[in-house]
Short mmCIF file of C-alpha atoms and ligand atoms in Angstrom, two decimals:
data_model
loop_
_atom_site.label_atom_id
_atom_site.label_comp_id
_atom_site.label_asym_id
_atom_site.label_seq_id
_atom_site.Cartn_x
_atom_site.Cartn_y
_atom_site.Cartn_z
CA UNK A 15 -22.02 -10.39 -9.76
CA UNK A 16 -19.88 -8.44 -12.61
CA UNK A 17 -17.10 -9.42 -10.06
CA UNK A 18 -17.93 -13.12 -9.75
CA UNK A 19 -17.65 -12.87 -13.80
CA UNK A 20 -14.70 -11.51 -13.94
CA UNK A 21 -13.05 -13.68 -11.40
CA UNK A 22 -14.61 -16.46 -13.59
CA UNK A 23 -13.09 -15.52 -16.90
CA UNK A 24 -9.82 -13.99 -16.09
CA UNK A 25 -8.93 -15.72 -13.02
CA UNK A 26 -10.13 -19.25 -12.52
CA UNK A 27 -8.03 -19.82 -16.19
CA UNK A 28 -5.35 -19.83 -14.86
CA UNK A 29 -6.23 -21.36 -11.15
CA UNK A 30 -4.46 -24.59 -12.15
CA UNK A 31 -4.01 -27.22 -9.72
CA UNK A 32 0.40 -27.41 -9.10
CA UNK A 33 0.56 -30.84 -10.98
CA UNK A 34 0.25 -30.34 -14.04
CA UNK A 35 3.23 -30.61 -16.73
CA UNK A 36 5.11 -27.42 -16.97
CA UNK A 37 6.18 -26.01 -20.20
CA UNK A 38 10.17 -25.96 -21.21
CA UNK A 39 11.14 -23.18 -22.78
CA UNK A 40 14.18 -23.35 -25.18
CA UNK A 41 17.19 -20.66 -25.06
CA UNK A 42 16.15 -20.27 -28.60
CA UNK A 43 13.02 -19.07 -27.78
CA UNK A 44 13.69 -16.97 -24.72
CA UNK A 45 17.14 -15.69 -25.75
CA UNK A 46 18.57 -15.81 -22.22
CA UNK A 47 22.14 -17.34 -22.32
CA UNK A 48 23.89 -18.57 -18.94
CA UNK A 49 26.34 -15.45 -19.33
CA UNK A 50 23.37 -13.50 -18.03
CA UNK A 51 22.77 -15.39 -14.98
CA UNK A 52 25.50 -14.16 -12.17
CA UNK A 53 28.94 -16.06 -11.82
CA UNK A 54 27.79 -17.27 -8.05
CA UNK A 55 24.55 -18.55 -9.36
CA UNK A 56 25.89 -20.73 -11.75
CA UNK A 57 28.29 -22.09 -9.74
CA UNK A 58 25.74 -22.88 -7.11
CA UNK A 59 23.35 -24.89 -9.53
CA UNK A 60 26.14 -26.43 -10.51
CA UNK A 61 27.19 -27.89 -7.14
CA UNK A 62 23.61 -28.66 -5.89
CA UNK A 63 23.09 -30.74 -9.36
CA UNK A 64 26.49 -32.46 -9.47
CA UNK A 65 25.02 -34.14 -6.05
CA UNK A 66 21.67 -35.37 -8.13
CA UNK A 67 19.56 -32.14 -6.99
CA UNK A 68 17.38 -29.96 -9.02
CA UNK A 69 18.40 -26.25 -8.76
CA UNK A 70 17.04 -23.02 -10.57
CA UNK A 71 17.51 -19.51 -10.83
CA UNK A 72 14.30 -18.11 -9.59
CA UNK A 73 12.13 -15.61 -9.35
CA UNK A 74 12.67 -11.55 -9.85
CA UNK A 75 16.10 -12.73 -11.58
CA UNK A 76 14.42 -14.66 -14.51
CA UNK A 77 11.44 -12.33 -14.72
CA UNK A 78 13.84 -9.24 -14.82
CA UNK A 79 16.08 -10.28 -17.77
CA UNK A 80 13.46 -11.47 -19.61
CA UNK A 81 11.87 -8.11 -20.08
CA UNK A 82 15.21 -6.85 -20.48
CA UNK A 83 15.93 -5.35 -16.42
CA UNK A 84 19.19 -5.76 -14.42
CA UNK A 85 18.31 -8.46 -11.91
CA UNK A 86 18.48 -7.32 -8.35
CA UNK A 87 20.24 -10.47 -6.99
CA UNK A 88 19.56 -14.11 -7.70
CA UNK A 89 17.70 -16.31 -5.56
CA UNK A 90 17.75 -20.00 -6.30
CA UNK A 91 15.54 -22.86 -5.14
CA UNK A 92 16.49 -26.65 -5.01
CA UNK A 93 14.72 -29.96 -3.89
CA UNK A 94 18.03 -29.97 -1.66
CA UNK A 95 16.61 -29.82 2.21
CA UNK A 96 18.33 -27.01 4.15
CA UNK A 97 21.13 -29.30 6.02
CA UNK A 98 22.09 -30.38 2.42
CA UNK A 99 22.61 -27.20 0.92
CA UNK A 100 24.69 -25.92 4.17
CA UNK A 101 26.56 -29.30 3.59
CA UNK A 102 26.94 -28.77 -0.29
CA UNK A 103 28.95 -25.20 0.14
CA UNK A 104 31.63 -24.48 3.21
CA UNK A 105 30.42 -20.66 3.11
CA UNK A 106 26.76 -20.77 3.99
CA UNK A 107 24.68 -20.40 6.83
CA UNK A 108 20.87 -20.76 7.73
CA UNK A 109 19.18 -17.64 8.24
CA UNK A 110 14.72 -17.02 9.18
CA UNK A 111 12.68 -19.09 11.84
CA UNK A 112 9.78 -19.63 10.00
CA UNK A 113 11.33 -20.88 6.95
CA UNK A 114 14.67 -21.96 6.57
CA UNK A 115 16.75 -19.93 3.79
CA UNK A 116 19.94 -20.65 3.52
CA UNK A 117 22.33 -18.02 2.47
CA UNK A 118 25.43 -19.06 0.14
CA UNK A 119 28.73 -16.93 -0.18
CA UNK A 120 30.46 -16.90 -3.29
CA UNK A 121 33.34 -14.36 -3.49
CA UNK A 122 31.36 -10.65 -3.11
CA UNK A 123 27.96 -12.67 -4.06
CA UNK A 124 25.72 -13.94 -1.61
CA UNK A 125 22.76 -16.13 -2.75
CA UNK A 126 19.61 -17.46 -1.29
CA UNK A 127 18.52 -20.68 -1.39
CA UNK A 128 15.37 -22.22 -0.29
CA UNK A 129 13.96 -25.54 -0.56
CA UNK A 130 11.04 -26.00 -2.57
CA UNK A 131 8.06 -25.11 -0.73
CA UNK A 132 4.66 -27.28 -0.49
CA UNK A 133 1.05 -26.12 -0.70
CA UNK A 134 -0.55 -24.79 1.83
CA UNK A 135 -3.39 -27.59 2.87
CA UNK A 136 -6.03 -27.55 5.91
CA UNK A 137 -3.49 -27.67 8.63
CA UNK A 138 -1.67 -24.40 7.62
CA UNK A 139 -2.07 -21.74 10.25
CA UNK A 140 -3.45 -18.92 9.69
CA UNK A 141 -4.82 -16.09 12.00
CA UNK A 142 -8.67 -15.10 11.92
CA UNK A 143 -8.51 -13.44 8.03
CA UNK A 144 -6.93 -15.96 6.91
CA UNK A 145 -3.56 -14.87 6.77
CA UNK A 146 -0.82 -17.14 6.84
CA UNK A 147 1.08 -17.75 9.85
CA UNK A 148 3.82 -20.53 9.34
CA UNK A 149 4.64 -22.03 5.87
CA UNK A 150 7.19 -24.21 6.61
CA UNK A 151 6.51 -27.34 4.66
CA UNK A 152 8.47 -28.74 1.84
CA UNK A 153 7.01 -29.66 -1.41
CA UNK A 154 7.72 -30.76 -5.17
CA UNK A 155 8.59 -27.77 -7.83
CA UNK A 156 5.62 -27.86 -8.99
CA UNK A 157 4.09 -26.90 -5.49
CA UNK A 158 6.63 -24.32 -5.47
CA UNK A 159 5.68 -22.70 -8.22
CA UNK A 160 2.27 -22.83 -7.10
CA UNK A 161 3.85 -21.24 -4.06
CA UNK A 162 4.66 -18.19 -5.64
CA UNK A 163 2.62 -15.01 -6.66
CA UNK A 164 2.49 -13.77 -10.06
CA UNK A 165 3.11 -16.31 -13.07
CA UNK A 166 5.80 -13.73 -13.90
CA UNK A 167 7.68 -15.13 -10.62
CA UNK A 168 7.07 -18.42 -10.77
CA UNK A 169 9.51 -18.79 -13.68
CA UNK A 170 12.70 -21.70 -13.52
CA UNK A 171 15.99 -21.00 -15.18
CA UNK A 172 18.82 -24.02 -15.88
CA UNK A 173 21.64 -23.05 -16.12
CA UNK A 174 22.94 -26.07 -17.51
CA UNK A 175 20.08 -26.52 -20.54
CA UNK A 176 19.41 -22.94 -20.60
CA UNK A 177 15.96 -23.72 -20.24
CA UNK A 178 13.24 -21.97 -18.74
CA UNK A 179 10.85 -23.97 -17.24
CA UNK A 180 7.13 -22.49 -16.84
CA UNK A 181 4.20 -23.58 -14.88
CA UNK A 182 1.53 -20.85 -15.05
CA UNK A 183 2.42 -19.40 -18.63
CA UNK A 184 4.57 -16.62 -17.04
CA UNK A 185 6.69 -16.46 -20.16
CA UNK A 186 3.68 -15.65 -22.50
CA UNK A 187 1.90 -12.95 -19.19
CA UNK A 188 5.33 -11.27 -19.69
CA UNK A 189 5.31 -10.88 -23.04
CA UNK A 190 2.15 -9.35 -23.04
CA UNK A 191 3.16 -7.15 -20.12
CA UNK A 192 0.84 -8.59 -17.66
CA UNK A 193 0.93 -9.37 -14.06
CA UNK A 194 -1.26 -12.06 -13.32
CA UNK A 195 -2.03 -13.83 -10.14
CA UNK A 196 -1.17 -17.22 -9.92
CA UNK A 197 -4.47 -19.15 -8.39
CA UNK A 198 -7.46 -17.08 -7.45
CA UNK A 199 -6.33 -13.25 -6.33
CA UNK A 200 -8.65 -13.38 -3.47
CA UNK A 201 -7.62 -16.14 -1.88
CA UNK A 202 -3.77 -15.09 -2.89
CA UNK A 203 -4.59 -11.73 -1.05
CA UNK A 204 -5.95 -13.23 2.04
CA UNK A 205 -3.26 -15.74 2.41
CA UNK A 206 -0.85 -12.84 2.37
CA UNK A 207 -2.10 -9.07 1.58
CA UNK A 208 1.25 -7.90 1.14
CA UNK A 209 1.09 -9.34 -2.38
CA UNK A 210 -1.53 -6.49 -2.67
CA UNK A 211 1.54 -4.00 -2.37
CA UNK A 212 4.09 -6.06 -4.22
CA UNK A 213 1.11 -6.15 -7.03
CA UNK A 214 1.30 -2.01 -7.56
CA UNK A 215 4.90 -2.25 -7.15
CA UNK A 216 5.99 -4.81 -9.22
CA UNK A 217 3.51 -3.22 -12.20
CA UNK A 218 5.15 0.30 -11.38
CA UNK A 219 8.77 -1.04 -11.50
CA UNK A 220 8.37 -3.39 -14.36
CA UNK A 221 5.93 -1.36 -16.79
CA UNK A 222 3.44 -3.94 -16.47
CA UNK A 223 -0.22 -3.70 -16.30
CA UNK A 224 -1.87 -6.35 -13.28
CA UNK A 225 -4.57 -8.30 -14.63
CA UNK A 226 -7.94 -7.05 -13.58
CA UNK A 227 -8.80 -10.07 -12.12
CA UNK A 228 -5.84 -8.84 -9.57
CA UNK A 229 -6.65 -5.61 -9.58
CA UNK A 230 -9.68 -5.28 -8.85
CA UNK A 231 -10.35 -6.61 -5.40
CA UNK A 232 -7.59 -4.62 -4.46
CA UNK A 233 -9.87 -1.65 -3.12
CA UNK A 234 -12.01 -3.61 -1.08
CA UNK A 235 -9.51 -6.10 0.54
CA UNK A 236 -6.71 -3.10 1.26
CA UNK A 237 -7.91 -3.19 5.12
CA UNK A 238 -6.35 -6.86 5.20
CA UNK A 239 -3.30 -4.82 5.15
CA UNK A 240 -3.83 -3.53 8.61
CA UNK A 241 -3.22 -6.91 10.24
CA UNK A 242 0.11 -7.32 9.01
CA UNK A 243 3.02 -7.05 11.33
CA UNK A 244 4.89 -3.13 11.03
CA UNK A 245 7.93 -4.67 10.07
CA UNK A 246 6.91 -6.83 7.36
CA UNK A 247 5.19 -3.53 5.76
CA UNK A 248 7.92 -1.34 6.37
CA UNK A 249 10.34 -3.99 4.74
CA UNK A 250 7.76 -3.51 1.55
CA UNK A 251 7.34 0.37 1.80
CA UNK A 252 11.09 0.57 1.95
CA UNK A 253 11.48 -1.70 -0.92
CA UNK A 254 8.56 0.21 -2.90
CA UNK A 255 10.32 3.44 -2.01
CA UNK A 256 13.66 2.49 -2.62
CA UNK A 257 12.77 0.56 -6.32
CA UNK A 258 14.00 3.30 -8.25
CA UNK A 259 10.31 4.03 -8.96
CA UNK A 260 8.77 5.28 -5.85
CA UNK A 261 6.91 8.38 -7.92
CA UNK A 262 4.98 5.72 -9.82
CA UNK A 263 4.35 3.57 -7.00
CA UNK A 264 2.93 6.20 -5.09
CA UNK A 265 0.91 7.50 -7.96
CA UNK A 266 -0.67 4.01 -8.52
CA UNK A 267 -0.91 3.18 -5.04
CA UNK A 268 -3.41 5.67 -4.78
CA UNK A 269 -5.29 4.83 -8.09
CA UNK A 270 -5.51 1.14 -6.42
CA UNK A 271 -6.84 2.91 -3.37
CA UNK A 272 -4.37 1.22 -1.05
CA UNK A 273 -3.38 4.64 0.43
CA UNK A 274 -6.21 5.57 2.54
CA UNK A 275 -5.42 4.66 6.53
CA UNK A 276 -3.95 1.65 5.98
CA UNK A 277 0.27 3.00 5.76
CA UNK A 278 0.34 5.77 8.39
CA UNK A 279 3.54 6.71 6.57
CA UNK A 280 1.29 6.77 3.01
CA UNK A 281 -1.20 8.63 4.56
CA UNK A 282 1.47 11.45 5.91
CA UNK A 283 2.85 11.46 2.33
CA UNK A 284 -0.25 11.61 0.07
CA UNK A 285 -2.49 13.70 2.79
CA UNK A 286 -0.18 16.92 3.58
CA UNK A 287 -1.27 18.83 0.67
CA UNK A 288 1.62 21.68 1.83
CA UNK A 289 4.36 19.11 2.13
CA UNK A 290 3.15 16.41 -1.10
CA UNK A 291 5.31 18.89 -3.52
CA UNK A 292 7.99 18.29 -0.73
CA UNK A 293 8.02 14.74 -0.76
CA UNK A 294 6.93 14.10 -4.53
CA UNK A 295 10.07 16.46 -4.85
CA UNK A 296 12.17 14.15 -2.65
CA UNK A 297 10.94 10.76 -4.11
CA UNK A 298 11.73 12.09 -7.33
CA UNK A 299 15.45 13.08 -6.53
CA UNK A 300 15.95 9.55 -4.51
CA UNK A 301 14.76 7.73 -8.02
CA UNK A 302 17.54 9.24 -10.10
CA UNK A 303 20.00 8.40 -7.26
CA UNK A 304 18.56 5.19 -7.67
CA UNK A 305 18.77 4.13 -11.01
CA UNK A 306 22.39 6.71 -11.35
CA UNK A 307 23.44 3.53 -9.16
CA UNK A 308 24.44 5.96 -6.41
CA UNK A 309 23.29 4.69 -2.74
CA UNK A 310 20.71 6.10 -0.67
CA UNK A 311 20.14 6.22 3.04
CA UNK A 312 16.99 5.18 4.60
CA UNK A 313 17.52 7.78 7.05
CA UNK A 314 17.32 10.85 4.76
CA UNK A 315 14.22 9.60 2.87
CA UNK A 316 12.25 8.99 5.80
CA UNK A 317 13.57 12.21 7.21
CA UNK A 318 12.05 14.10 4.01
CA UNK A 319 9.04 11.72 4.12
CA UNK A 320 7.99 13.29 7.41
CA UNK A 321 9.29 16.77 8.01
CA UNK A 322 5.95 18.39 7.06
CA UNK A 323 5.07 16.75 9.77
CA UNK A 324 7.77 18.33 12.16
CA UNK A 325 7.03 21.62 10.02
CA UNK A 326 3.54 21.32 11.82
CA UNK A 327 3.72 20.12 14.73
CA UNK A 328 6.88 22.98 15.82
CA UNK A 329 4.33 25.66 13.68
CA UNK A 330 1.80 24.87 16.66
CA UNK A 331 4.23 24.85 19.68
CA UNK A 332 5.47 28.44 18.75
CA UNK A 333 2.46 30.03 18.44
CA UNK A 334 1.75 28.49 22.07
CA UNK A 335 4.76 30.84 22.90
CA UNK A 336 7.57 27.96 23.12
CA UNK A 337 11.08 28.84 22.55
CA UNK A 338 12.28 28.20 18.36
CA UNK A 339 14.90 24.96 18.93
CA UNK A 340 13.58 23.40 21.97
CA UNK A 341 9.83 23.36 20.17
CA UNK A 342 11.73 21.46 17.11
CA UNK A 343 13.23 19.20 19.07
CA UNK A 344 9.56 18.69 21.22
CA UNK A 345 8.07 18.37 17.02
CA UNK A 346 10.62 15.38 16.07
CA UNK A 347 9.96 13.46 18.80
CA UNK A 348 6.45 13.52 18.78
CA UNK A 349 6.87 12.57 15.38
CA UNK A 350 9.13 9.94 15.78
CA UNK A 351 7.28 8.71 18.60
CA UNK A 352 4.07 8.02 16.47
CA UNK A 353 5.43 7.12 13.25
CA UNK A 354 8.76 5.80 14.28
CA UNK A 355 6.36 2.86 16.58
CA UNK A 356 3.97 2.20 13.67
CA UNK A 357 6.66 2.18 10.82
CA UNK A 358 9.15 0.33 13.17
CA UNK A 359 11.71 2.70 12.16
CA UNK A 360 15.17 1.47 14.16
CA UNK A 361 17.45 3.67 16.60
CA UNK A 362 20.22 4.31 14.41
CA UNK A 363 17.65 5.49 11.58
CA UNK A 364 16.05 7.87 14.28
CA UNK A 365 19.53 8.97 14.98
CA UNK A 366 19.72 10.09 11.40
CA UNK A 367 16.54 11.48 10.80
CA UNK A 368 16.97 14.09 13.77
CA UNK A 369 20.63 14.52 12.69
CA UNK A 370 19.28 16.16 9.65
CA UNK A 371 16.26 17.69 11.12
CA UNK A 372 18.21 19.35 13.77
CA UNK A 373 20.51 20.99 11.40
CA UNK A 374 17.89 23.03 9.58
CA UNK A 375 17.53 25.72 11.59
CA UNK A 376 21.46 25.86 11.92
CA UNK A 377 21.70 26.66 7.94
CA UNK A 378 19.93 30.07 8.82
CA UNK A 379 22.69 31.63 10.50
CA UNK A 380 25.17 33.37 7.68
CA UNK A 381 27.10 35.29 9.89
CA UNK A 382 30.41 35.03 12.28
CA UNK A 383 31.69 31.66 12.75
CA UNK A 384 28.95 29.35 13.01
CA UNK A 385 28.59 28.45 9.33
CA UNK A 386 32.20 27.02 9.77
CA UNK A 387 30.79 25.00 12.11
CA UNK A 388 28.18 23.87 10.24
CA UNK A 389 30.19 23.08 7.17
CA UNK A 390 32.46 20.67 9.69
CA UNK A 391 29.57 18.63 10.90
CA UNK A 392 29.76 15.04 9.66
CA UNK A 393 26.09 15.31 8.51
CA UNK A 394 26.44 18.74 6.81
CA UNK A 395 26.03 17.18 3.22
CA UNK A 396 23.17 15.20 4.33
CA UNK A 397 21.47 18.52 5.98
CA UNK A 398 22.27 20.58 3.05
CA UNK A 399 20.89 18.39 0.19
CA UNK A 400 17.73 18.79 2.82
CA UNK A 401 17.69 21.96 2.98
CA UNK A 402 18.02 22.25 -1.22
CA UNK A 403 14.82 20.44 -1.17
CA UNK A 404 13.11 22.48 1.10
CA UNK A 405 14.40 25.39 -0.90
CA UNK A 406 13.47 23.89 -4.22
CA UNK A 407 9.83 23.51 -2.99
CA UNK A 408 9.16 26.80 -1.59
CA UNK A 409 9.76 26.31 1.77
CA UNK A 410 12.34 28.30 2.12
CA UNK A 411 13.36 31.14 -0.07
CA UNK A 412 15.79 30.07 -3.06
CA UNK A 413 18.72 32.08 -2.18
CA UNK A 414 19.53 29.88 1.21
CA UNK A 415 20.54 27.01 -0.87
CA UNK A 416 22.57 29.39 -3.09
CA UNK A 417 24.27 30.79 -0.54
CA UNK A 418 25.21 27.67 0.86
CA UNK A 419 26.22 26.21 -2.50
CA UNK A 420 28.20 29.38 -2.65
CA UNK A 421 29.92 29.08 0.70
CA UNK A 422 30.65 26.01 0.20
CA UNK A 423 32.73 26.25 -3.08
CA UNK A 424 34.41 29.49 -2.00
CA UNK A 425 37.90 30.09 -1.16
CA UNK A 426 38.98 31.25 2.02
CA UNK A 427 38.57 35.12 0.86
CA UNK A 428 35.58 34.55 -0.95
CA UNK A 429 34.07 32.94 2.47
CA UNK A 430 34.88 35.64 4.47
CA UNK A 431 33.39 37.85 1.96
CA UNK A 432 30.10 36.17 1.71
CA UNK A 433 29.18 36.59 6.03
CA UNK A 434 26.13 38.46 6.68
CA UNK A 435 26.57 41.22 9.55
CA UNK A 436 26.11 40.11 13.00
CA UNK A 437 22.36 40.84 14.12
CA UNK A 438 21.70 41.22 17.74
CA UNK A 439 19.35 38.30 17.82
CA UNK A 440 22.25 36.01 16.60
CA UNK A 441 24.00 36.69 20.32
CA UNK A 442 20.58 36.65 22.07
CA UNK A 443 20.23 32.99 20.45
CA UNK A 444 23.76 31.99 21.25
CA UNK A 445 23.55 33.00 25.08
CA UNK A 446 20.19 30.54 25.51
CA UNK A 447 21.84 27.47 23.58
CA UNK A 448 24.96 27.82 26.46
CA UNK A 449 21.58 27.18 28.80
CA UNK A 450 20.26 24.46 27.23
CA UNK A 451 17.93 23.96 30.00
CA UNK A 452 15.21 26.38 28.96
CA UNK A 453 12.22 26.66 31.13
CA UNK A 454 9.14 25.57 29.74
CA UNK A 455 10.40 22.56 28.06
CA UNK A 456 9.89 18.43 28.87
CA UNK A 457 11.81 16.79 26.22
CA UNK A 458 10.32 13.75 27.14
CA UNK A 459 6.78 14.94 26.20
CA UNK A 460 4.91 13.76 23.52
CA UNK A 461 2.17 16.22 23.02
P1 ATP B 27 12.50 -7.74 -6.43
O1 ATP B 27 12.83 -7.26 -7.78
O2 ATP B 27 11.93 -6.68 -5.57
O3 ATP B 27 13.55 -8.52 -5.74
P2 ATP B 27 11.17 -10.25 -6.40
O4 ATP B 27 9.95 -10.76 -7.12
O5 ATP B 27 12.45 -10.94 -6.67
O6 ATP B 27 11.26 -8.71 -6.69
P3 ATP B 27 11.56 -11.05 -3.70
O7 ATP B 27 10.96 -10.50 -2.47
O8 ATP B 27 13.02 -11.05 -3.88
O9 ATP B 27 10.85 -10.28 -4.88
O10 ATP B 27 10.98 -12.52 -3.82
C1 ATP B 27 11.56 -13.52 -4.65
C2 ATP B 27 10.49 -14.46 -5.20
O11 ATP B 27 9.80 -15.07 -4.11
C3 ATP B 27 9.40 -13.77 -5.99
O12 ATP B 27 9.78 -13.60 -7.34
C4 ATP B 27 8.24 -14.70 -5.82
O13 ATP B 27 8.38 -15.83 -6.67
C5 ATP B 27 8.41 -15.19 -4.40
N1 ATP B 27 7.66 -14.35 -3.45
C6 ATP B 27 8.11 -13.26 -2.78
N2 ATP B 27 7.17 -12.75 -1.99
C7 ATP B 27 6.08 -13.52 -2.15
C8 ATP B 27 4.77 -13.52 -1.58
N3 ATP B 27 4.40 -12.59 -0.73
N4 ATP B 27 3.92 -14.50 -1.97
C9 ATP B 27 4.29 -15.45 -2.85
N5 ATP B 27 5.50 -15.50 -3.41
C10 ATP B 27 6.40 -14.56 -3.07
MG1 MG B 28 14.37 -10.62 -5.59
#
């Protein structure tokens, strides 16, 4: 009832059919001058309207510099069909099945464009929750924009007038800091309950609160998210993780309640009460890469994101009396095995995760030659930052990442100097790894 009500007076507002006249917005009012938009953009506007088309900056871009962000990238849309955009510009080429984007080159740049999309009408498919299964109809801008998820997105930039032109009042939600769902959130979520997670993210990213008409059926429609194809979640979990913001996301994620069984890889994060410091830990050292501008590799997060995992899992297959580095190697891929299938993590990530994994154990041995080795192995910088996490959350004791920090900057002398004394275990270890085929151990085992 107190639902229905507030459905009724925050949503259905703004639940306006797509035909109605948009507002224009004037530079002078907005403040965003065609300098902002990226050289490649322009020049592809340009091109598509010099042949009598409509094209716009779209999207994130717009939404981004008007709250004063760095836009990702720039997508543009057009009432140009697919063929005539790949006719309009020699570098271009069509890329997605379901609906055909067509991606422009210009110099480093690379743009997408899409064709305005249509409304979604009784003869859209959609499987048995109502999710949508192929959208690949055309339609007028103002169908696009109806298209689209937040008012905040749904925003048109010229580049020509300088004009922004705004269908669902996304100029004035922004301004007030709100995300609000374009149409009814409901049906929005069921169409597509990613928008669920691109809700929380958006918010966390942007500093902007979502409308409680959004909000709130957020809790009890988060099991829509289960019939979403892996890949289409990891692509959003990556993105969430990867925004810059992740330690926000995650925090709201679970005030939303969207955490709870529905992202096995959400569930390992928020639900390992020894390894959350860990990973909070981790999340917060990959946001300041992120917004320092330096790159990050999805194999090193997702590597921190489940190593208490690992931890566990080799905890339980030594005290069954299994040898130390086979019984890690047995723990990662029973790992990988379970989350790698539901997160649809690919090979070459895999590789990298173990790469790093694997090396742990190698950063305990301080004495004769094998921390030479170590420091030659291509992933040694990768492993070590690692292992400075683990350090820095108690894992392991401080003084291994100092003494590895140490090594590292040492001279030759000051190397040599720093070498622990050669235990007897150290040769005992040595003498099994030249027989790597220990008994007692099925590497192809997932339990
Ligand atoms: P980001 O800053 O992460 O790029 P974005 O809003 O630009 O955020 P994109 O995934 O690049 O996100 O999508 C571009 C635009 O496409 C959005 O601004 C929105 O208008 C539209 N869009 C994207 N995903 C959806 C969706 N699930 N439902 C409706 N519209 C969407
Ligand atoms: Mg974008």
């Amino acid at each position: 009832m107190i639902r229905k009500l507030i459905s009724r007076v925050f949503g259905s507002k703004k639940a306006v059919a797509s035909h109605h006249e948009p507002a224009v917005i004037p530079v002078s009012r907005h403040g965003i001058t065609r300098d902002r938009i990226s050289a490649g953009s322009r020049r592809v506007c340009e091109g598509l309207q010099q042949q009598g088309h409509k094209a716009y900056v779209v999207g994130g871009a717009v939404r981004d510099l008007l709250i004063g962000a760095e836009p990702k990238d720039f997508d543009i849309a057009t009432d140009a069909t697919p063929d005539e955009i790949r006719r309009a510009f020699r570098r271009s080429r069509a890329i997605g099945r379901r609906f055909q984007i067509v991606h422009v080159m210009m110099g480093q740049e690379t743009m997408e464009v899409t064709t305005f999309r249509g409304m979604l009408d009784a003869n859209t498919k959609t499987d048995e929750h109502g999710r949508v299964l192929h959208d690949n109809v055309f339609g007028s801008q103002a169908d696009d924009a109806a298209r689209r998820d937040f008012t905040a997105n749904a925003l048109y930039y010229d580049p020509a007038t300088e004009a922004i032109i705004d269908y669902h009042h996304g100029v004035g939600d922004l301004k007030q800091k709100t995300l609000r769902m374009i149409g009814e959130p409901r049906a929005r979520y069921r169409e597509d309950p990613v928008r669920m997670l691109r809700a929380v993210r958006l918010a966390a990213k942007l500093g902007l609160i979502i409308d409680p008409a959004a909000s709130k059926p957020i809790r009890e429609m988060a099991e829509l998210l289960e019939n979403v194809p892996p890949a289409r979640l990891f692509d959003e979990m990556l993105k969430l993780l990867t925004s810059g913001h992740s330690v926000n996301c995650i925090t709201r994620l679970r005030d939303e309640g969207l955490h709870h069984g529905l992202l096995p890889l959400l569930d390992v994060i928020l639900e390992q009460p020894m390894g959350e410091k860990f990973v909070m830990l981790a999340l917060a050292n990959t946001d300041d890469r992120v917004r320092a501008g330096k790159g990050i590799s999805p194999g090193f997060l997702f590597a921190t994101l489940l190593w208490h995992e690992v931890l566990a899992h080799w905890e339980k297959l030594k005290a069954a009396g299994e040898t130390k580095i086979p019984a890690l190697y047995q723990a990662m891929d029973t790992v990988l095995d379970v989350q790698g299938e539901k997160l649809a993590i690919t090979r070459r990530i895999a590789g990298d995760i173990k790469d790093i994994w694997s090396l742990q154990p190698r950063f305990e041995s301080r004495a004769g030659k094998r921390p030479y080795g170590l420091l030659e192995h291509p992933r040694f910088r990768a492993g070590y930052d690692f292992l400075l996490l683990r350090a820095e959350s108690g894992e392991v004791e401080a003084d291994l990442g100092d003494w590895w920090t140490r090594f590292q900057n040492a001279d030759g002398e000051g190397r040599a100097q720093m070498l622990l004394p050669e235990q007897a275990g150290d040769r005992k270890r040595r003498r099994r790894r030249r027989n790597p085929a220990a008994p007692g151990v099925d590497r192809n085992s997932t339990q």
